[in-house]
Amino acid sequence: MASDTSKQQGRPGPEMGHRPPLLSVRELGVALQTRGGNLQLTQNISFEVGAGERVGIVGESGCGKTVTGLALLRLLPARSMQVSGKILLDGTDLLRLPGRQMRAIRGRQVAMIFQEPMSALDPVFTIGQQIGEAIRAHFPVGAREARERAVDVLDRVGIPLPQRRHDEYPHQLSGGMRQRAMIAIALACQPRLLIADEPTTALDVTIQAQIIELLVKLSSEAGTALLFITHDLGVVAETCERVLTMYAGQVVEDAPVEDVLVRPRHPYTSALMRSLPNLSVPKSVLPSIPGRVPNALAMPAGCRFAPRCAHARPACGRAQDALPVGADHRVRCARFDELELPGTAA
Amino acid sequence: MNRRWRMLGERLSQVIPVIVLATIIVFGLLQLVPGDPAMTLAGEQATDERIAEIRHLYGFDKPFLVQYGTWLGHAAQGDLSRSLLSGERVVTLIGQSFPHTLTIVVLALLISLLVGVPLGILAAMRAHTRADTAISALSSVGVAIPNFWLAMILVTYFALGLGWLPATGATPLGESVVGSLRHAILPALALAAGGIAELTRQLRSALLEVLSSQYMRTLRAKGLSETAMICKHGLKNVGVNLLTVIGLLFNRLLGATVVVEAVFAIPGMGSLIVRAAINKDFPVVQGVVLSMVLVVVATNLLIDMLYSVLDPRVK
Amino acid sequence: MSVPLLQAEDVLVQFPAPGQAPIRAVDRVSFSVAANETFGVIGESGSGKSTLGRALVCLNRPDAGRILHDGADPFALTGRAFRAHRRNYQIIFQDPNAALNPRMTILDSVCEPLEILGEATAAARRDRARAMMDRVGLSGSYAGRYPHELSGGQKQRVNIARALTVRPKLMVCDEVVAALDVSIQAEVLNLLAELQGEFGLTFVFITHDLGVVSHVSDRIAVMYLGKIVELGPAARVRHAPLHPYTEALLSAEPSALPAAMRTRERIVLHGEIPSPADPPSGCRFRTRCRFAEPRCAVDAPAFREVQPGHFAACHFVDQLTLQGPAS
């Protein structure tokens, strides 16, 4: 890609032999501003996405994964949400960009797709118009050229009869086709990073399999990095190379998918895997996690998972930083070295 | 296209019962008036023979349904009988008055749109800021001001005080466009105040709802500017709401002209019906009401048709 | 042999469709459920699984065929007898809010079914409701709260308690855990399993989630466009499927196993799920089936017992070699 070589200078030197990350998130935090003061929804989120890399963010509802995805593109309402930290795309901090420059990033460098393709598409414009305007927002092309490109991208995402679908409205498409159309809009300008927020959750299993296959294929063909936000560990395992596990507004584990499935280092990651019914002995009692996710108003002072953790010790009452397990594996658990936690394969 | 024609046919068939019902009510008005219309028509000193003669002449001695049938039959052929006062054909009277009314109503509607739509967009884009608060305060005032009072204020300042515009009367559009507009502008302004307020408020809330929708987030995620989002996607999505408001507004303005026409002494439909009602000139009253009903029904029909143009989901 | 608790005999449920033939949401389906069994029904959108579930508890009346409860047709009953009978057959839905009145306290909601049946005194009803809430893991402090103060998992517990107060014999669970997070889902599934033992319940478990259905079920029915295409013991269906659709469904299920343990090749079905309003001729799955042959468009395959207790509707069931899932 042409823009790959730009903006190499002015950043801390990358490790030897490593390609510089495309996206580098540093200490990202999102706070909801309320009458009673700021409510910290997410905190200290740091991770990197390499060019062409596929990274999953997994966690249960309320863990902050969607908020993090929206914060990356600055799509949170500025009025009520305060974002802190750094979001470095090729070394440029997106949080400091003026509005116009941020708009040039959205859709062009970083695109996003959402869970409900029906409500995420404008009902009164045709699929083609919605793709075309994304193209024309970033490239100086005429209507005819935009149409050609739109039909082409519809074809690439596997929509049959792209010429006809181009002129149809979202309600005329099936759920799976709508999500393909969403992907077409997102990929129309060949972005370098695609953020996908639960893109298959609303779909049937066999259609979900199609969309996963498509995303992986398009990502590897075009070298588009993928940030896949989902609650489904299975989807992550089938899609991603690396996974971040989020819990109560923090990343608790960041590791290559294969490593974490075999040997998770955080008790929460392990517990999440153990509670999957399809990997358990039929009719057995499913391991569950006692208690509830803590409320943002009353976060535990130390390790946030400690109150529900089977392995908690008094030392867990202290705030927990992310610790390196290996070169590409970090975990927010003081006891990761002593624990032998089961993964999905156990 | 074919589907659209079929829809028009369907709608028309739904409209006919409405029109029939309306004509029954309009015709029934005559029966609701206290006293004997024939006696009223004949005048106070009339003899019994004269009253009987009039009763027979107008068919008042026939059963209600027969009278209604005769009237409807004539009305269907465009004959709304003659004025009891002047003896002129009611259709002619309406033909003279209606253009005056239509001119101020359409002008008022245009002013409402030209001012209300930008204000509504501004209020939605700057929601919860001072600009928004100021706009909503202004529209509260606009809704609250009685239009006859505003009409009098406008006459006092712009016509009598500054002398910029004529205070009363009207010029037919066919005679002089400029003259016609000069006469229509103050009454239209008086009418438009409420319309502006109504449009601003409705547009603001509809736009805010659209702005918080998920597809707006998609549009932002693909790099569109706020202006493109609101003026292209926002407006098209609130088009249906806007159309509904415009339809209701048009109908309400038609009704509201009665008072404003009186203030400006405009010989429109309002003045016509007021004069006819005071003088118990029933054929004129019936004719005016019937034509208003037809205009309202036609407006609603047109708006129904436009829905399907604006929203592809409407079949 | 005793009479099954629930039987569906050639059940047809259809919905009128303006300007066309009625939609056959459930099309001639037969099976039986024994007491204390968990009968799983799996399918995607348009499979008719929810319509079937509603028909099983008399919320939809079959247009043809019969539903038998304990060998008797409940639709033959009328008035009071029908209502008294229906208490034995309860249903819980996916949306935990659907059955809860937002303006009623939790305790009142749980009491309501008993109240409608006019059973016991008000005080006794409350005691029973409280006991049941306690049993499903909702402490007394929830009694006076309102639905919006509860999480999704807690609300689903309320619905379970509410259905159980009338001591049903059979409970249809329609996607009851679909909206819940995995750890909460595990708790609710565990709870349902416990309750089954304690109250001698029979479950019909309707879901789109293969993991859930194969964890809880003794037998599984696989539905596609209104038809049951395969029915058999859970382990057989899961590990040695007979129907190509079941094979594809198993293969499509995302698996959280490390790559080395995923032996199978993924089969991705092509095309969309056809509309139930206009199902394909012959075998309904043929448009997406990798083994389809001309014959499949002409003849609808018979639903037959291929192995003892294991049924499938496919012309080539004896000739195909299908792959099982990864785990």
PDB file of C-alpha atoms in Angstrom, chain B residues 109 243 246-251 254 292-306:
ATOM      1  CA  LEU B 109     -46.453  28.095   3.879  1.00  0.00           C
ATOM      2  CA  LEU B 243     -44.412  16.221   4.850  1.00  0.00           C
ATOM      3  CA  ILE B 246     -46.646  20.535   6.043  1.00  0.00           C
ATOM      4  CA  GLY B 247     -49.935  18.816   5.269  1.00  0.00           C
ATOM      5  CA  LEU B 248     -51.381  19.582   8.684  1.00  0.00           C
ATOM      6  CA  LEU B 249     -50.034  23.108   8.512  1.00  0.00           C
ATOM      7  CA  PHE B 250     -51.620  23.755   5.121  1.00  0.00           C
ATOM      8  CA  ASN B 251     -54.991  22.597   6.391  1.00  0.00           C
ATOM      9  CA  LEU B 254     -56.703  27.398   5.373  1.00  0.00           C
ATOM     10  CA  MET B 292     -62.546  23.492   1.490  1.00  0.00           C
ATOM     11  CA  VAL B 293     -63.212  19.828   2.222  1.00  0.00           C
ATOM     12  CA  LEU B 294     -62.188  18.954  -1.325  1.00  0.00           C
ATOM     13  CA  VAL B 295     -58.993  20.991  -1.041  1.00  0.00           C
ATOM     14  CA  VAL B 296     -58.071  19.316   2.255  1.00  0.00           C
ATOM     15  CA  VAL B 297     -58.804  15.859   0.913  1.00  0.00           C
ATOM     16  CA  ALA B 298     -56.762  16.564  -2.209  1.00  0.00           C
ATOM     17  CA  THR B 299     -53.841  17.848  -0.120  1.00  0.00           C
ATOM     18  CA  ASN B 300     -53.859  14.726   2.016  1.00  0.00           C
ATOM     19  CA  LEU B 301     -53.993  12.574  -1.085  1.00  0.00           C
ATOM     20  CA  LEU B 302     -51.032  14.377  -2.586  1.00  0.00           C
ATOM     21  CA  ILE B 303     -49.065  13.977   0.620  1.00  0.00           C
ATOM     22  CA  ASP B 304     -49.858  10.281   0.794  1.00  0.00           C
ATOM     23  CA  MET B 305     -48.501   9.922  -2.710  1.00  0.00           C
ATOM     24  CA  LEU B 306     -45.361  11.848  -1.856  1.00  0.00           C
TER      25      LEU B 306
END
